[in-house]
Short mmCIF file of C-alpha atoms and ligand atoms in Angstrom, two decimals:
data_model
loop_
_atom_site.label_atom_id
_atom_site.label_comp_id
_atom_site.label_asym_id
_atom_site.label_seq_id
_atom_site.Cartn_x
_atom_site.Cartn_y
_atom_site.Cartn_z
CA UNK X 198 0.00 0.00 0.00
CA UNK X 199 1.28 3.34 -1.39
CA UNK X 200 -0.10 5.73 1.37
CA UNK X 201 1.01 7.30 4.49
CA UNK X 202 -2.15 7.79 6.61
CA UNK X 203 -5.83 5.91 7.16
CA UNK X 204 -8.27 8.54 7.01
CA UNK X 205 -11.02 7.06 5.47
CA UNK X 206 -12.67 4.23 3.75
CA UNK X 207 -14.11 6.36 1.05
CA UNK X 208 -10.44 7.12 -0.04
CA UNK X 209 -9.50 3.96 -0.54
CA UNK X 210 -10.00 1.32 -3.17
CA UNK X 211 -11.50 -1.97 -3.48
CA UNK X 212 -7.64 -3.67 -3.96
CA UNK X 213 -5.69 -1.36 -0.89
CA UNK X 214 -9.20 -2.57 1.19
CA UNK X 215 -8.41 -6.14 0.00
CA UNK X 216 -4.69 -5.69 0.67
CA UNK X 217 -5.53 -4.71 4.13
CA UNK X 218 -7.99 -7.74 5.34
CA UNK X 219 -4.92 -10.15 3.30
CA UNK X 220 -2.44 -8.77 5.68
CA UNK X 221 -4.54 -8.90 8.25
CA UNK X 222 -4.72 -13.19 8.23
CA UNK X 223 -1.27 -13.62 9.01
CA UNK X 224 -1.30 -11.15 11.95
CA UNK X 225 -4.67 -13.00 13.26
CA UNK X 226 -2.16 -16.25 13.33
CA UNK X 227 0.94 -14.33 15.24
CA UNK X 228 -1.89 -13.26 17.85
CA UNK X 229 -2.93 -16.96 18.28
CA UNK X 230 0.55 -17.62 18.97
CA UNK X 231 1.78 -18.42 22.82
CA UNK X 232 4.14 -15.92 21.97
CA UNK X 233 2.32 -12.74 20.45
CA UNK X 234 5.77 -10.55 19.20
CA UNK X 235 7.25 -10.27 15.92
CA UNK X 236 10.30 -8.06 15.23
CA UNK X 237 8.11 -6.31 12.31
CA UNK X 238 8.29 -2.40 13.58
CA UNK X 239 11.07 -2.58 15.94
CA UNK X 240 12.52 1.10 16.81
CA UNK X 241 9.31 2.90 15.36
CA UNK X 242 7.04 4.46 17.66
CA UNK X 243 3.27 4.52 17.64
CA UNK X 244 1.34 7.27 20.02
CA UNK X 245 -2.10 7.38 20.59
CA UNK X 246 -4.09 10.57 20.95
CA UNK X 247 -7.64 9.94 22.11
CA UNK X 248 -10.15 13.03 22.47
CA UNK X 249 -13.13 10.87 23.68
CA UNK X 250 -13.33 7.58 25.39
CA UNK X 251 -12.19 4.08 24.36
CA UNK X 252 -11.89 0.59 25.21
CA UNK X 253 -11.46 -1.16 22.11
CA UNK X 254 -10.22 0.77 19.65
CA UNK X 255 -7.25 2.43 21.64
CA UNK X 256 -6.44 -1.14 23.58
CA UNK X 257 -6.08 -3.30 20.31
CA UNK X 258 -3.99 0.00 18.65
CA UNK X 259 -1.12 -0.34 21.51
CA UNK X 260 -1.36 -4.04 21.38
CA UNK X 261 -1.43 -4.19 17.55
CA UNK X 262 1.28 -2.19 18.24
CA UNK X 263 3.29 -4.08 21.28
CA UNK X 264 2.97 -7.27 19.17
CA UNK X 265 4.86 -5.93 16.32
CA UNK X 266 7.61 -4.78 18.70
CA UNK X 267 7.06 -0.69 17.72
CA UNK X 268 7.73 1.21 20.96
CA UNK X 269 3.92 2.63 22.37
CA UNK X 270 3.03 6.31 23.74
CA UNK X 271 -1.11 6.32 25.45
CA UNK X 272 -1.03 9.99 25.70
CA UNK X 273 -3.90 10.52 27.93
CA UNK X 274 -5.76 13.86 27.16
CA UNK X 275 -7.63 13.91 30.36
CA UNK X 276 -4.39 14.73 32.53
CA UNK X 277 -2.10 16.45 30.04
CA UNK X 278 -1.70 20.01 28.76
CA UNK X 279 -4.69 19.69 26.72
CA UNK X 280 -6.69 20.75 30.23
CA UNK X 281 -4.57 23.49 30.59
CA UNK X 282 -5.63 25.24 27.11
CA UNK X 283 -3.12 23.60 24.77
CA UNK X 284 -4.02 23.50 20.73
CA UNK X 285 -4.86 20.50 18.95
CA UNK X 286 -1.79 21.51 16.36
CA UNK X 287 0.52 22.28 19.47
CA UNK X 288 -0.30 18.83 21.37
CA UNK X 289 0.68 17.22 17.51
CA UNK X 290 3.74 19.18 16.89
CA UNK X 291 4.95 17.83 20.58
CA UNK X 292 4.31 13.68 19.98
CA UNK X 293 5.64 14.01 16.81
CA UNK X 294 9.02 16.39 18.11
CA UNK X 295 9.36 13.08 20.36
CA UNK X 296 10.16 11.12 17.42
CA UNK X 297 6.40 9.61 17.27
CA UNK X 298 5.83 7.77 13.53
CA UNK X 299 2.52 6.82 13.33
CA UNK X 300 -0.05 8.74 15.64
CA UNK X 301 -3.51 7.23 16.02
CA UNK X 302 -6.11 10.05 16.88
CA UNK X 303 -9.70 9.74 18.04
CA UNK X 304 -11.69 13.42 18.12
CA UNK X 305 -15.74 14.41 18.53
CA UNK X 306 -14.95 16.69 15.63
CA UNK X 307 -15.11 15.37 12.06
CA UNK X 308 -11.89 16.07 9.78
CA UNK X 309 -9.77 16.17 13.07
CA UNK X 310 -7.63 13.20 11.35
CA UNK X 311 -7.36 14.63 8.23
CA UNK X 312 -6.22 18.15 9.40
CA UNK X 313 -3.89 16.99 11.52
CA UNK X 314 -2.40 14.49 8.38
CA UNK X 315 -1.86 17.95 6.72
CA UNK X 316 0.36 19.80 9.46
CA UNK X 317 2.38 16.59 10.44
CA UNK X 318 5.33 14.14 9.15
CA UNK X 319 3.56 11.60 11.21
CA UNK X 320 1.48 8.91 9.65
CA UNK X 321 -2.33 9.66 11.00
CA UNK X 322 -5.01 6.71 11.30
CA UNK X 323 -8.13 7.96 11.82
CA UNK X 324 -9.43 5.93 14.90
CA UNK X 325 -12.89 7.76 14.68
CA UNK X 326 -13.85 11.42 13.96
CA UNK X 327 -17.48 12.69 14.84
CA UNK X 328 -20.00 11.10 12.59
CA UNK X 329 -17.50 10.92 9.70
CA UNK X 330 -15.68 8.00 9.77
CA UNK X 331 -13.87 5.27 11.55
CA UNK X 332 -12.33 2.90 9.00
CA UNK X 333 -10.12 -0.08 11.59
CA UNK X 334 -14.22 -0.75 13.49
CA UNK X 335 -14.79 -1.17 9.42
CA UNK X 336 -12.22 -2.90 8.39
CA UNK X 337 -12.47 -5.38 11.01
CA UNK X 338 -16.08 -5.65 10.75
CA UNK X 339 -15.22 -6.68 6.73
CA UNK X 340 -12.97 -9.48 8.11
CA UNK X 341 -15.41 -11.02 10.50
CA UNK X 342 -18.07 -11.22 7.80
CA UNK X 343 -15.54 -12.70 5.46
CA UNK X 344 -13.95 -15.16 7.95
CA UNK X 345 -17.69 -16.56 7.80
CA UNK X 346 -18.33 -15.98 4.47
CA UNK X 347 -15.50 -16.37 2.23
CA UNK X 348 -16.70 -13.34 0.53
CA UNK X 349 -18.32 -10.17 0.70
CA UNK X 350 -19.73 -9.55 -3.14
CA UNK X 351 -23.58 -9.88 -3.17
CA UNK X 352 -23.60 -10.45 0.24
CA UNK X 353 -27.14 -8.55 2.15
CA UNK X 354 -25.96 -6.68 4.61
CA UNK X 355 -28.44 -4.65 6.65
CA UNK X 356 -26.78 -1.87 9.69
CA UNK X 357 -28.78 -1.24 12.09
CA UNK X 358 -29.85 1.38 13.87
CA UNK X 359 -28.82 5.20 14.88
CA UNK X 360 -27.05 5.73 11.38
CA UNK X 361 -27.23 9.68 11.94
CA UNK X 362 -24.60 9.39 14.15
CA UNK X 363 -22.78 6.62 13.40
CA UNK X 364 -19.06 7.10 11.76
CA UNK X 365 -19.03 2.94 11.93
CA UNK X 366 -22.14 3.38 9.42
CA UNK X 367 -20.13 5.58 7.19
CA UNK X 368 -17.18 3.50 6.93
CA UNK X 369 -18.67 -0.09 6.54
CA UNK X 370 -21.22 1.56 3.47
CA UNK X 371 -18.04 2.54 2.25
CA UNK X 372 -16.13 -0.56 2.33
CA UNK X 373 -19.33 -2.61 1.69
CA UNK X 374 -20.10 -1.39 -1.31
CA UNK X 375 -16.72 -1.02 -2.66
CA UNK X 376 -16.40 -4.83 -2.16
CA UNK X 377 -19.37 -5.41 -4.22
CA UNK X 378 -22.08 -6.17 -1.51
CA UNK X 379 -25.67 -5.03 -0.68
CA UNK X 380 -26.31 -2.97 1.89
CA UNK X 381 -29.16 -2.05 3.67
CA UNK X 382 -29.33 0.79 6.72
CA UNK X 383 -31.93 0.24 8.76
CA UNK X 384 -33.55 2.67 12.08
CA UNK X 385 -36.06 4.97 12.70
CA UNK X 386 -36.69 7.83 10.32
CA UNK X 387 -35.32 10.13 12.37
CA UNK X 388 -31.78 8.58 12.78
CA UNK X 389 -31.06 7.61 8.70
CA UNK X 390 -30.05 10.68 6.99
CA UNK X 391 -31.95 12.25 4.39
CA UNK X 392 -30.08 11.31 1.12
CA UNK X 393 -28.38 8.20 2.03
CA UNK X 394 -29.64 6.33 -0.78
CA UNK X 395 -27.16 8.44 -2.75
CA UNK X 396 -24.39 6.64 -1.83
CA UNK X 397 -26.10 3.16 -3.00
CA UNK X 398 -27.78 1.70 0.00
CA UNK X 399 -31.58 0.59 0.50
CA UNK X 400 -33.02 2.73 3.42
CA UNK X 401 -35.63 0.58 4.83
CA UNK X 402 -37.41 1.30 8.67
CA UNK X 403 -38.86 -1.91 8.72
CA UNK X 404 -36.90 -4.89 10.98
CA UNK X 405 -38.76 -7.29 9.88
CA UNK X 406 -38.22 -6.86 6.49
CA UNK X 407 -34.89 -6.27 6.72
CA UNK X 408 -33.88 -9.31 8.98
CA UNK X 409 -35.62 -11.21 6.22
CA UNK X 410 -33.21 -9.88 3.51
CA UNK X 411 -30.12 -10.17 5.09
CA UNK X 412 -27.52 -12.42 5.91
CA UNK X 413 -25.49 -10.19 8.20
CA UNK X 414 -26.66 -7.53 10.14
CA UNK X 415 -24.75 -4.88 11.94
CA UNK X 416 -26.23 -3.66 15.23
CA UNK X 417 -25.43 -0.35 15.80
CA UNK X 418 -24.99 1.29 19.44
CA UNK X 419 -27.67 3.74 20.64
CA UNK X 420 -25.22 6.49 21.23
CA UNK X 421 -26.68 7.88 24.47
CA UNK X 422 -24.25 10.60 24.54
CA UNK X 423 -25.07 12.41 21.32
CA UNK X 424 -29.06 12.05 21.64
CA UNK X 425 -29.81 15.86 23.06
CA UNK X 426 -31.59 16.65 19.87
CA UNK X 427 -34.90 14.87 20.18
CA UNK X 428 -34.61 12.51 17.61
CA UNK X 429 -35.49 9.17 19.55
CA UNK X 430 -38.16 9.59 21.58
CA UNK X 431 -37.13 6.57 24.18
CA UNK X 432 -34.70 3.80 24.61
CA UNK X 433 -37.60 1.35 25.68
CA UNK X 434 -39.76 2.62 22.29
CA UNK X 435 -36.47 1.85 20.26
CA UNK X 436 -35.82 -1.70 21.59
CA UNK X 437 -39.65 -2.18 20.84
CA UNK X 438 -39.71 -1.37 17.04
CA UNK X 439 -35.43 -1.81 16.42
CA UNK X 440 -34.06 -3.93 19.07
CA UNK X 441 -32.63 -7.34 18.10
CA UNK X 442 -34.47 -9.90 20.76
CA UNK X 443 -34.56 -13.71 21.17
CA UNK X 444 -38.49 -13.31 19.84
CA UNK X 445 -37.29 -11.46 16.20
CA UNK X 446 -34.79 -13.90 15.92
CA UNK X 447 -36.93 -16.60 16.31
CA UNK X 448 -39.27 -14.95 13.98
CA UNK X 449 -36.35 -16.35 11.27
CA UNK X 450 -36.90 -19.85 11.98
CA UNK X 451 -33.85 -21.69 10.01
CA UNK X 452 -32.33 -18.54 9.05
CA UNK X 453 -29.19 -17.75 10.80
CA UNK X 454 -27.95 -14.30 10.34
CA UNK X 455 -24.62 -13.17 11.41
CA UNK X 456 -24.87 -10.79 13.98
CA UNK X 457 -22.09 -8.02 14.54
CA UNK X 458 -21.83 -5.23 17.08
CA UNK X 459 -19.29 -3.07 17.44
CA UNK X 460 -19.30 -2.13 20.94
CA UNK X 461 -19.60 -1.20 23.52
CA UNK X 462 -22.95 -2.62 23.71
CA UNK X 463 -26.23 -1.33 25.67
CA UNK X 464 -27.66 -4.57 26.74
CA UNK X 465 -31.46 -4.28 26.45
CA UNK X 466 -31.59 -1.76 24.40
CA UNK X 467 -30.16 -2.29 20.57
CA UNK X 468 -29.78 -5.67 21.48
CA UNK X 469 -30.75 -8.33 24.02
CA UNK X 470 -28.42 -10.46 26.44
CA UNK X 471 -29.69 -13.43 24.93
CA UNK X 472 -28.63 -12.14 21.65
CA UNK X 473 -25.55 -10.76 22.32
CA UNK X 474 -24.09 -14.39 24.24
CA UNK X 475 -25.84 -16.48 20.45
CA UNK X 476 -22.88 -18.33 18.53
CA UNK X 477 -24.98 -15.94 15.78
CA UNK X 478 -22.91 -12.76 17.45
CA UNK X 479 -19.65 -11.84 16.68
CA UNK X 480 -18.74 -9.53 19.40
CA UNK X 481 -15.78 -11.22 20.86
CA UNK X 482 -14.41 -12.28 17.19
CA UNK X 483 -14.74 -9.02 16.31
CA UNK X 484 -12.34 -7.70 19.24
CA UNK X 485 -9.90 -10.56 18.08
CA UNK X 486 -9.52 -9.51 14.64
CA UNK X 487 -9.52 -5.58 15.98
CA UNK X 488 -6.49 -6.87 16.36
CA UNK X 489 -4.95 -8.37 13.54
CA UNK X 490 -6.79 -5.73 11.44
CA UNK X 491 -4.82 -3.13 13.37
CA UNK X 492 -1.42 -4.94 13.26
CA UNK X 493 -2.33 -5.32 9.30
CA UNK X 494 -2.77 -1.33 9.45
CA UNK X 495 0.36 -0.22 11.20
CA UNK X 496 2.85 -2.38 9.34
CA UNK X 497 1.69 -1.08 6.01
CA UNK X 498 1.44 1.95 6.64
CA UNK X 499 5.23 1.44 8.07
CA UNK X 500 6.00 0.27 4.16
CA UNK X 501 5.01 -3.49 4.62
CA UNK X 502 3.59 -5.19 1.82
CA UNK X 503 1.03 -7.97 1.55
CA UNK X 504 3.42 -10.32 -0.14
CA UNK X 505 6.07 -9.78 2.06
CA UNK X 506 4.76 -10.15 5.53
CA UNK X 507 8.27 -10.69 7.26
CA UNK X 508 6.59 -12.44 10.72
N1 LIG N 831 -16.06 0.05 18.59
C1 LIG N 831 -15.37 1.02 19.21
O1 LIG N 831 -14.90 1.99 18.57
O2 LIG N 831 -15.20 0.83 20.54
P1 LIG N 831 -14.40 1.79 21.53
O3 LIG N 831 -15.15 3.10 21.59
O4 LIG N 831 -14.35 1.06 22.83
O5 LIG N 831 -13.03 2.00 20.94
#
């Protein structure tokens, strides 16, 4: 892969995405190893810069990191300068004055990634930026479904849920459709923006319906935190018409749909317990392969290439 950052899935085509998940199998086998460390990225340096919270994302970044032997800096924003009024540009121009190569930033606002790609010498992956994008929870998601599948062309793939807000929505339509599947978004009206179907997906508000099309559906997280506006009227009301329970999957009879969710997960409300623990759900697998997928990530970036995975 010729390029220097991870931005976006939008920017990127069908053959770097595909470069990407085939990089990604051999890391998934290092991180199965009892020994998890490769001499890959030894004496570069990865830093991560995360504006709002994290569990996943940021974890399987330093470990993606920590197995390929690259040195790690968490630089956490709640107890550093940031508090005390420093820029975004400043905080940058410090990691990356510390010898920093590949910085993996997380921001509320959208373009955060992509500015900062443009004032540094660093390598920038976008680890999620407001509702835009937040291509390694897509990426990853595209490697689950195809560890199942063998493929992803012509593939139904319905996401479900809050797609107003979700950057995870963004990316997977992008890489989705890029790698010749179907997709489907699925929520209240409210939540699925108004010209969607631009970019090529069905817009459907009906579960029913659209857990009878698919064969993978992606569960998206109510996002609590950015639902000041008024748009859902309850959490109970949206588990009643768009939460995935025992009873809707049951509904399906024989049909066995693959069930992803990125995380973190609101039990009882997009989805059910009973749900969530199904061999159906990926959630755990998903984590796992966070991790490869990130591993793939960094060491291309770094100038690895897919036929040359020196592990
Ligand atoms: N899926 C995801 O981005 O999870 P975190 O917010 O825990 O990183």
């Amino acid at each position: 892969m010729k390029r220097k950052h991870l931005l976006g899935l939008q920017e990127l085509s069908a053959e770097e995405i595909n470069t990407i998940l085939d990089t990604a199998r051999p890391m998934r086998d290092i991180i199965m190893r009892d020994i998890k460390k490769v001499p890959t990225l030894r004496g570069k340096t990865v830093a991560t810069l995360f504006y709002e919270p994290s569990t996943r994302t940021r974890s399987s970044f330093e470990l993606a990191a920590k197995f390929l032997s690259a040195d790690t800096l968490s630089l956490n924003v709640a107890v550093s300068s940031v508090q005390k009024g420093e820029s975004l540009i400043d905080t940058v121009r410090t990691i990356e004055a510390m010898g920093v190569e590949i910085l993996v930033v997380r921001h509320q606002q959208s373009g955060v990634p992509q500015f900062i790609a443009a004032h540094t010498k660093m390598s920038v992956i976008n680890a999620g930026d407001g509702f835009h994008e937040h291509p390694t929870q897509a990426l990853l998601d595209l490697y689950t479904i195809k560890q199942k599948f063998y493929k992803i062309k012509d593939l139904r793939v319905a996401i479900i849920g809050d797609i107003f807000h979700s950057r995870v929505a963004r990316s997977n339509i992008w890489g989705l459709l890029k790698l010749g599947a179907e997709v489907t978004v699925c929520g209240p009206p409210s939540l699925i923006p108004v010209e969607i179907s631009k970019l090529g997906v069905r817009v459907e508000t009906n579960l029913d319906r659209t857990l009878a099309w698919a064969d993978v559906i992606n569960v998206l997280r109510i996002q609590k935190e950015r639902q000041d506006k008024g748009y859902l009227t309850g959490f109970d009301e949206y588990r009643d018409w768009y939460g995935i329970t025992r009873e809707k999957l049951n509904q399906l009879q024989n049909k066995k749909i693959l069930i992803l969710h990125p995380g973190p997960i609101n039990r009882g409300v997009e989805i059910d317990d009973y749900v969530a623990e199904s061999p159906q759900a990926m959630v755990n697998e998903q984590v796992t392969n966070g991790v490869a997928v990130r591993m793939a990530v960094l060491y291309l970036l770094a100038g690895g290439s897919d036929n040359g995975v020196t592990i």
